[in-house]
Short mmCIF file of C-alpha atoms and ligand atoms in Angstrom, two decimals:
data_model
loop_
_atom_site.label_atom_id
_atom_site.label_comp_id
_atom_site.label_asym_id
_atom_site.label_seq_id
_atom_site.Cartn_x
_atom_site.Cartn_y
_atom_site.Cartn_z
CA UNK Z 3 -23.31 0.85 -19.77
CA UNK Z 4 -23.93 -3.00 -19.56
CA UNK Z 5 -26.43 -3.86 -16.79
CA UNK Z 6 -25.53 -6.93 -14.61
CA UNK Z 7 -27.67 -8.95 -12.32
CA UNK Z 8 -26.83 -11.04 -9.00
CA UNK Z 9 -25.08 -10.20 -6.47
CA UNK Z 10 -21.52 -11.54 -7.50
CA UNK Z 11 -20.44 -7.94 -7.58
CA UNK Z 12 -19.09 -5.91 -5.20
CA UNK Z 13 -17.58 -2.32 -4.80
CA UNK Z 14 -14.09 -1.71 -3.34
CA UNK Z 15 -13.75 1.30 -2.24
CA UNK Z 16 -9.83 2.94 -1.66
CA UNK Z 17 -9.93 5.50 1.08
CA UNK Z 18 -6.56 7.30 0.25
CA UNK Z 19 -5.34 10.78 2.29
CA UNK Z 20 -5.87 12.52 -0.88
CA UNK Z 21 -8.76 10.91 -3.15
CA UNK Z 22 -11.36 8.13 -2.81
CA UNK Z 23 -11.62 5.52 -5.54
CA UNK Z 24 -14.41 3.37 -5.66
CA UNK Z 25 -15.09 0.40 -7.80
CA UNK Z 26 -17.02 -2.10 -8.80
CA UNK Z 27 -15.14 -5.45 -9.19
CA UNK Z 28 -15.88 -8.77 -9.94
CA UNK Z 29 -14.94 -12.50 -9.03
CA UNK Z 30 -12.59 -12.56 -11.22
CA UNK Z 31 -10.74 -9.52 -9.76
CA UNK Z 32 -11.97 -7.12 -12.75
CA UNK Z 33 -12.93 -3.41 -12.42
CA UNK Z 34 -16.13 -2.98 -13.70
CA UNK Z 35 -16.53 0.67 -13.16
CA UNK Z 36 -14.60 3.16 -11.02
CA UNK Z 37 -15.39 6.43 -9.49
CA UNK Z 38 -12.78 9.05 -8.02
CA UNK Z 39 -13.29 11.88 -5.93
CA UNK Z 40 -11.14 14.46 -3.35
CA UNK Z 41 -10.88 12.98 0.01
CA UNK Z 42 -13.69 15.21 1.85
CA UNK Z 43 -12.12 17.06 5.06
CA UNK Z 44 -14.26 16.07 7.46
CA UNK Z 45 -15.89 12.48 8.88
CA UNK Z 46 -19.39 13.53 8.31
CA UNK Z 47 -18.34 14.41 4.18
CA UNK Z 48 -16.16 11.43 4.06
CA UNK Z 49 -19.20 9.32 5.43
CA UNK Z 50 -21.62 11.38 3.28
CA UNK Z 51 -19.07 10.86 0.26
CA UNK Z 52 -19.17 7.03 0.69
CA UNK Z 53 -22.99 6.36 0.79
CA UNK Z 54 -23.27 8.89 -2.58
CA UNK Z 55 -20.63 6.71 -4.35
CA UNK Z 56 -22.30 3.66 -3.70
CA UNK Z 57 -25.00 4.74 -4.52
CA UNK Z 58 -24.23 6.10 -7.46
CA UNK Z 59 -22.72 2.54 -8.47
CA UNK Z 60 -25.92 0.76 -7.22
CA UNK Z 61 -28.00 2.24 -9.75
CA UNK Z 62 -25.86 0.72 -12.45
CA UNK Z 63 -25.21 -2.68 -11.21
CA UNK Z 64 -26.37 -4.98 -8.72
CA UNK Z 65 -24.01 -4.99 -6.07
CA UNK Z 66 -23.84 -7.18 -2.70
CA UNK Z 67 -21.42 -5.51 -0.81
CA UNK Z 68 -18.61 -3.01 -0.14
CA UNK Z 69 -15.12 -3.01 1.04
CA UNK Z 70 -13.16 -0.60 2.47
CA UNK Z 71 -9.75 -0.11 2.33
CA UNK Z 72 -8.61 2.32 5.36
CA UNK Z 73 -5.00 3.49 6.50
CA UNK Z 74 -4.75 3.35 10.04
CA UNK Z 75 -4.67 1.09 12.64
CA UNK Z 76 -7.92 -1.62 12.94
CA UNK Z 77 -8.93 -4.17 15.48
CA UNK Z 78 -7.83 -7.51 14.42
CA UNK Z 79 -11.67 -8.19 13.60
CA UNK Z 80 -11.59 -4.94 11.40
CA UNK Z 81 -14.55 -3.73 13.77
CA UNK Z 82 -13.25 -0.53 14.87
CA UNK Z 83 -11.10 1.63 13.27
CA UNK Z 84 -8.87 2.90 16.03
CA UNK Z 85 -6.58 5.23 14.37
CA UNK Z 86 -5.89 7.32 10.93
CA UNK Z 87 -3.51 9.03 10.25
CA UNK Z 88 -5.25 11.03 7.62
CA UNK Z 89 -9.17 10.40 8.58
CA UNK Z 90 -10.93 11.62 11.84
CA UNK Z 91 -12.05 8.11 12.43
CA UNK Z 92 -10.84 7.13 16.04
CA UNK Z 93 -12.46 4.27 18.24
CA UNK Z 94 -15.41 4.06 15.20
CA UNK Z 95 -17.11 0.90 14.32
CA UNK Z 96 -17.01 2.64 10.90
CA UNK Z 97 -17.87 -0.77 9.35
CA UNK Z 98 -21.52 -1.38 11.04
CA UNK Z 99 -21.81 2.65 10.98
CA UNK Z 100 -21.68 2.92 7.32
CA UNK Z 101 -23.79 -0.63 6.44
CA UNK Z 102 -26.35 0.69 8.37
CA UNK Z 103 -25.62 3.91 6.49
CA UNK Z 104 -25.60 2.30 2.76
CA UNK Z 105 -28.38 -0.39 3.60
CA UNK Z 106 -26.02 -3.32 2.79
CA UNK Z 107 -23.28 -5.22 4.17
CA UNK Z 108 -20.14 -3.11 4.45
CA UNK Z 109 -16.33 -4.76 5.52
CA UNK Z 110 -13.22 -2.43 6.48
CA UNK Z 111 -10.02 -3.44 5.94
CA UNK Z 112 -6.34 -1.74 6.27
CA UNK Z 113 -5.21 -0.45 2.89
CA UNK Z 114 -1.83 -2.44 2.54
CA UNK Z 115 -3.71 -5.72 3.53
CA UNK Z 116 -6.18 -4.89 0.97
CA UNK Z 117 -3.45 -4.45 -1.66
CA UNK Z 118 -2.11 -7.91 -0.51
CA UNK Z 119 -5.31 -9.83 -0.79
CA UNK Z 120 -5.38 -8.37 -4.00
CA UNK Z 121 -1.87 -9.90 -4.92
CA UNK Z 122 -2.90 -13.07 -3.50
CA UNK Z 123 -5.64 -13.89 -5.22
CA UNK Z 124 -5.74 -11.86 -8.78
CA UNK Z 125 -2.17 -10.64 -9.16
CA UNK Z 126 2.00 -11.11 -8.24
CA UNK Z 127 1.56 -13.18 -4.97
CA UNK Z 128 -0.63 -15.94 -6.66
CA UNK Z 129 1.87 -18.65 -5.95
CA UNK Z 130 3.38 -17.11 -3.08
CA UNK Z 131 3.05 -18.49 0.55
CA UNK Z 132 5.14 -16.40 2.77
CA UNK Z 133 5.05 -13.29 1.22
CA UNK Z 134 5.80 -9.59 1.55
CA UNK Z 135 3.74 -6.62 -0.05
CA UNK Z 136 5.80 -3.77 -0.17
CA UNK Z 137 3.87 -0.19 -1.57
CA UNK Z 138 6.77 2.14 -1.88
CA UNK Z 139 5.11 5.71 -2.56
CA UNK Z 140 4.91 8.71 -0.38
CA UNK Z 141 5.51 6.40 2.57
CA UNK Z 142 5.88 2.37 2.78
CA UNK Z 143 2.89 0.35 3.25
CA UNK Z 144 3.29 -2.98 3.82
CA UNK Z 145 0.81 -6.42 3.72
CA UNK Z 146 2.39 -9.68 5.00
CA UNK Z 147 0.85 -13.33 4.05
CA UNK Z 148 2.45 -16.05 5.88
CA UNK Z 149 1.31 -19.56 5.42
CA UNK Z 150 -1.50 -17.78 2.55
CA UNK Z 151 -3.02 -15.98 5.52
CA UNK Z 152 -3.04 -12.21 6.12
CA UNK Z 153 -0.66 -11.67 9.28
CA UNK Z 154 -2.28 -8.83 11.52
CA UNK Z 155 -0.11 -9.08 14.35
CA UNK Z 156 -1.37 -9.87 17.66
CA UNK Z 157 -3.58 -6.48 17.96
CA UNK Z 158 -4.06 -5.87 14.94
CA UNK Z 159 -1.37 -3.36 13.65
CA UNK Z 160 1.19 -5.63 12.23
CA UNK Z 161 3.33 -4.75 10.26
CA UNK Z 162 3.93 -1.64 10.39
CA UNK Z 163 7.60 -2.14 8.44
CA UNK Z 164 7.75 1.29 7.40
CA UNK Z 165 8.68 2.48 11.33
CA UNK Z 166 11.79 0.24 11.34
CA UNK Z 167 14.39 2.41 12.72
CA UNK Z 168 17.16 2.27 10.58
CA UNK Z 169 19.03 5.01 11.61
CA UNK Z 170 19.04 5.94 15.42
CA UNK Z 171 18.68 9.75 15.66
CA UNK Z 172 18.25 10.34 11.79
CA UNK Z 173 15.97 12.07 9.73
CA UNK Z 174 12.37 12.72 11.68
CA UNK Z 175 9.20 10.79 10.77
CA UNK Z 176 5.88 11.84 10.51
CA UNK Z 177 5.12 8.88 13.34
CA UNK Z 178 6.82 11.08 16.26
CA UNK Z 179 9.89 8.70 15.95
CA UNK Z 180 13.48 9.53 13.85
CA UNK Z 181 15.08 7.08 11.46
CA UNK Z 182 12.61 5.51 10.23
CA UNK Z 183 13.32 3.01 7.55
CA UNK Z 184 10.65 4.69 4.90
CA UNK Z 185 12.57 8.10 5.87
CA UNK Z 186 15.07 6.56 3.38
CA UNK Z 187 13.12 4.29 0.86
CA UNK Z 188 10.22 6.17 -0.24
CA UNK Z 189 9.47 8.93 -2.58
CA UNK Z 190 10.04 11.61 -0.21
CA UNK Z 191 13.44 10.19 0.79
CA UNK Z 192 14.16 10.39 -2.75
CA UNK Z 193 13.69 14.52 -2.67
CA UNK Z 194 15.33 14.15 1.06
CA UNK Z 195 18.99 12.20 -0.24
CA UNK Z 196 18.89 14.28 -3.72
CA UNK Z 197 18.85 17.34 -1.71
CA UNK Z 198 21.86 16.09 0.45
CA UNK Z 199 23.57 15.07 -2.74
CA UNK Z 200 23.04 17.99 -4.52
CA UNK Z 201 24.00 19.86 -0.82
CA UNK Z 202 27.22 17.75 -1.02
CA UNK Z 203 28.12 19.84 -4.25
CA UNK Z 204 29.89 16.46 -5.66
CA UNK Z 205 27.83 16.15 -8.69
CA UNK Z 206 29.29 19.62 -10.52
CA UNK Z 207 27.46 18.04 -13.87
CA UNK Z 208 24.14 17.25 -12.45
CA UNK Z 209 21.07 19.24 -14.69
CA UNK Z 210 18.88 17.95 -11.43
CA UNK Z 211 21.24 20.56 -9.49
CA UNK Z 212 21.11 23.09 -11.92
CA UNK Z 213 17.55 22.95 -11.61
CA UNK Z 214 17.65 22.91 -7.78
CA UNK Z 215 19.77 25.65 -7.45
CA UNK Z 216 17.74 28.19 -9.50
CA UNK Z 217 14.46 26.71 -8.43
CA UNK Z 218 14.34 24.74 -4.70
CA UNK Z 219 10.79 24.22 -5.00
CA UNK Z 220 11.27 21.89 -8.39
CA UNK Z 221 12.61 19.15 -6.71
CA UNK Z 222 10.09 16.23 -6.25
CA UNK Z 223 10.40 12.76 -6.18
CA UNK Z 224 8.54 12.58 -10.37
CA UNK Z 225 11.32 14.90 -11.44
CA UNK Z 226 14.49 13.02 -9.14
CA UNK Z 227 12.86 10.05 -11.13
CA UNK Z 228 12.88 11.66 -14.47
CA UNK Z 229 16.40 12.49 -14.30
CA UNK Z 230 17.69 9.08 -12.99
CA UNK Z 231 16.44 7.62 -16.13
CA UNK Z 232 18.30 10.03 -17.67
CA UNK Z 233 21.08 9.23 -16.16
CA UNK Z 234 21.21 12.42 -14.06
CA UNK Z 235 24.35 11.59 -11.72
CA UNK Z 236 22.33 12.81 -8.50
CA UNK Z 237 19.20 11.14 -10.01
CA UNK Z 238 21.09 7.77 -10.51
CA UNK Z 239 22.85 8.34 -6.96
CA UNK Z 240 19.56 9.44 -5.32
CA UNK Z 241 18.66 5.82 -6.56
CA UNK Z 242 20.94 3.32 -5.67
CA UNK Z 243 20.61 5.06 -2.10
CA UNK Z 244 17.12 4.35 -2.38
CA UNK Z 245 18.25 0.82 -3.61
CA UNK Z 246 20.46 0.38 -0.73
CA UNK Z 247 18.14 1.13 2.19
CA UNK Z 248 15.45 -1.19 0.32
CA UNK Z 249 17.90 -3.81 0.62
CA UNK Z 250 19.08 -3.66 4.21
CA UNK Z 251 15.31 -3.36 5.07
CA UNK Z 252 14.52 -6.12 3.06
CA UNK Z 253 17.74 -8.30 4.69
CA UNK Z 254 16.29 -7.78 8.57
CA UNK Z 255 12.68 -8.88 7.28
CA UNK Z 256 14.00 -11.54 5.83
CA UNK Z 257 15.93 -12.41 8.91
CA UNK Z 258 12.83 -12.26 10.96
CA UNK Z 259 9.95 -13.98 8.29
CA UNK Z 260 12.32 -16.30 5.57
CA UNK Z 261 9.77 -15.29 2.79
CA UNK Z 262 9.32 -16.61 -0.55
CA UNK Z 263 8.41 -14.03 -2.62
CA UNK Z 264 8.64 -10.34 -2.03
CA UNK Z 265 6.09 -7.76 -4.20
CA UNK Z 266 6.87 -4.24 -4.84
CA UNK Z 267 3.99 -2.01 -5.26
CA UNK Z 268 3.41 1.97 -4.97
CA UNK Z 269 4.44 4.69 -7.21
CA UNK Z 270 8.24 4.00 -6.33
CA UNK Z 271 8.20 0.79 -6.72
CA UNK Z 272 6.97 0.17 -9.67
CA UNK Z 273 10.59 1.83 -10.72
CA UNK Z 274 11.94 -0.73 -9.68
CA UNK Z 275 14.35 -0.90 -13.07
CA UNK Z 276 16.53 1.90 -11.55
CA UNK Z 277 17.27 0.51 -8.41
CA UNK Z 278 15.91 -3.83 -8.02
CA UNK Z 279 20.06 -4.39 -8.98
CA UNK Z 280 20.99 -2.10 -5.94
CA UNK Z 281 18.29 -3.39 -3.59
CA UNK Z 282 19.47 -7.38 -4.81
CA UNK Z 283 22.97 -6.88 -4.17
CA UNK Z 284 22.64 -5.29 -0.81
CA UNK Z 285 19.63 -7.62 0.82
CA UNK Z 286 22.11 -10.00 0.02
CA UNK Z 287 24.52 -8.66 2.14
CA UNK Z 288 21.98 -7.75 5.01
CA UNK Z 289 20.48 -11.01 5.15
CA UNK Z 290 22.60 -13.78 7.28
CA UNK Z 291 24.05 -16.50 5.97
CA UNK Z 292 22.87 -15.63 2.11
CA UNK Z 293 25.21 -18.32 0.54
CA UNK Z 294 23.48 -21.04 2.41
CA UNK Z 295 20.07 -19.93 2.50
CA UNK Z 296 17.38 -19.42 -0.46
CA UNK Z 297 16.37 -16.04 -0.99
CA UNK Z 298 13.14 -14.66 -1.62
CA UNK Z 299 12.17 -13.78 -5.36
CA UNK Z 300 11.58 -9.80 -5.69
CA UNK Z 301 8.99 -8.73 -8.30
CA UNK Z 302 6.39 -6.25 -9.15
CA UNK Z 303 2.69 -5.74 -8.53
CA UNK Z 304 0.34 -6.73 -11.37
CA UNK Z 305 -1.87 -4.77 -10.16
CA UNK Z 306 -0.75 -1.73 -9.52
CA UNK Z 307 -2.59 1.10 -8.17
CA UNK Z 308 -5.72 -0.76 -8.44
CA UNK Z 309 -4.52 -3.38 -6.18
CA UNK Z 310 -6.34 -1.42 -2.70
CA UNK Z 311 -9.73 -1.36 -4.64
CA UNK Z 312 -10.00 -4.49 -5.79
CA UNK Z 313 -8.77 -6.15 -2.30
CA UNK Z 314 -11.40 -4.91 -1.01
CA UNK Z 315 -14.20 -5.66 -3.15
CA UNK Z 316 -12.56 -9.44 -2.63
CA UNK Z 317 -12.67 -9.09 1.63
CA UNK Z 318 -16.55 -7.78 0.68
CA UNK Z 319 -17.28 -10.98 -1.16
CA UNK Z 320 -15.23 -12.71 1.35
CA UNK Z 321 -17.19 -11.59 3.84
CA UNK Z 322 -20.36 -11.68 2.72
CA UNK Z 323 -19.92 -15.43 2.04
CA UNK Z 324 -18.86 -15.76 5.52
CA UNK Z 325 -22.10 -14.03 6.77
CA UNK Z 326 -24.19 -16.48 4.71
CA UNK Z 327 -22.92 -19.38 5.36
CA UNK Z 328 -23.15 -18.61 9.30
CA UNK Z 329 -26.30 -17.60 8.46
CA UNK Z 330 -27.14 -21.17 6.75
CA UNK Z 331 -25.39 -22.61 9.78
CA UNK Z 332 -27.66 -20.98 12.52
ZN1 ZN Q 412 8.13 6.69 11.42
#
């Protein structure tokens, strides 16, 4: 492997509820090399886990910091990591923990931000300046630049879009609440409404209920996808539901932000062929005063599931160009 010198590089590191992804990137947004391993159970692995990767990395390139791209809910300064929902990490200054851990300068970030620096700078939101991030996979994750700035809210947690209740009393979230709006634009909604269709029993010629009936435990949101391209009529339905609820969503954030560009992400959303006419059609319709207003411009990542690694190798170089030149200041 090619040896580089300097410290242009750094690793971005993707802390996801299932695997860790680390990689080194550079200023140019490129992956240089990438590691992947199963998310360890506990906080002393995951820790443990993190200073072996990097290490690992350091003794093939020259690196000059790492990012970290977290889930969960961080101070606005990204100091503590108050909350995971899938890490042990509460009230931890996990970014000062693990630099003194790692013996260099370490930056934490929330995933979907990461994801949307990433846009920003290296991928779909390059020109944008008011613009939405939108990771539809399991759940939604979402990253919001307004005026080319990361928006974290007042305390840090904005936006948590996902948690939108779009239903009052319907189906219950993982977050304590019901109704929530990724309860019914996500990949597990997708299972969740193909189920109900198939419960329905108006799709007589669906194979996806064929399947379903003989086998319950077949029916995930790959497979719902599989047959929609197919033209499956609970797939396709399953769909512009999907496509629907993405829409309305889409209308009230639009109501409350007026952005320019919107960018779908996530394993869902990269779909977007099988339901972006759905989703169109019904944000218009959500949105107030559509004839007399411009509407955003809806498109996909360009990054992809790479997008979390490498925004956070870019808040690493970020930051450590912010340390030095407060250090050349003082
Ligand atoms: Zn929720």
């Amino acid at each position: 492997m090619d040896q580089r010198t300097g410290s242009d590089l750094t690793v971005g590191i993707d802390i996801g509820g299932t695997s860790v992804r680390a990689c080194v990137v550079d200023p140019t947004g490129r992956i240089l090399d990438t590691l992947r391993t199963a998310t360890p159970a506990t906080t002393e692995a995951l820790e443990h886990c993190l200073d072996r990767l990097v290490g690992e990395l350091r003794d093939r390139w020259a690196i000059g910091a790492v990012g970290l791209a977290i889930a969960g809910f961080l101070t606005p300064d990204r100091s503590l990591v108050r909350f995971s929902p899938h890490l042990a990490w509460q009230e931890a200054p996990v970014a000062a923990d693990m630099s003194t851990r790692i013996g260099m300068p370490v930056f934490a970030e929330h995933d979907a931000n990461a994801a949307a620096v990433a846009e920003l700078h290296f991928g779909a939101a390059a020109r944008g300046h008011n613009t939405l991030v939108l990771a539809i996979g399991t759940g939604i994750g979402a990253g919001l630049i307004l005026n080319g700035e990361i928006y974290r809210g007042s305390f840090g947690v904005a936006p948590e879009l996902g948690h939108l209740t779009v239903v009052p009393e319907g189906r219950p979230c993982g977050c304590g609440k019901r109704g929530c709006w990724e309860r019914y634009c996500s990949g597990t909604a997708l299972v969740d409404t193909a189920v109900e269709l198939i419960a329905s029993q108006r799709f007589p010629r669906s194979a996806l209920a064929a399947e379903s009936d003989a086998d319950p435990g077949s029916l995930t949101g790959r497979r719902v996808a599989a047959a929609a391209a197919d033209g499956d009529p609970v797939g396709v339905a399953a769909y512009a539901d999907l496509g629907r609820w993405l829409g309305l969503g889409l209308g009230m954030i639009a109501d409350v932000f007026d952005p320019d560009l919107i960018v779908l992400a996530g394993g869902v959303g990269a779909a977007s062929g099988l339901f972006l006419d759905d989703a169109r059609e019904h944000y218009t319709a959500a949105v107030t005063g559509a004839g007399h207003r411009q509407l955003a411009r809806i498109r996909g990542t360009q990054l992809g599931e790479t997008a979390g690694v490498i925004g956070a190798a870019e808040v690493a170089r970020q930051g450590l160009a912010a340390t030095r030149e407060s250090g050349e200041v003082n």
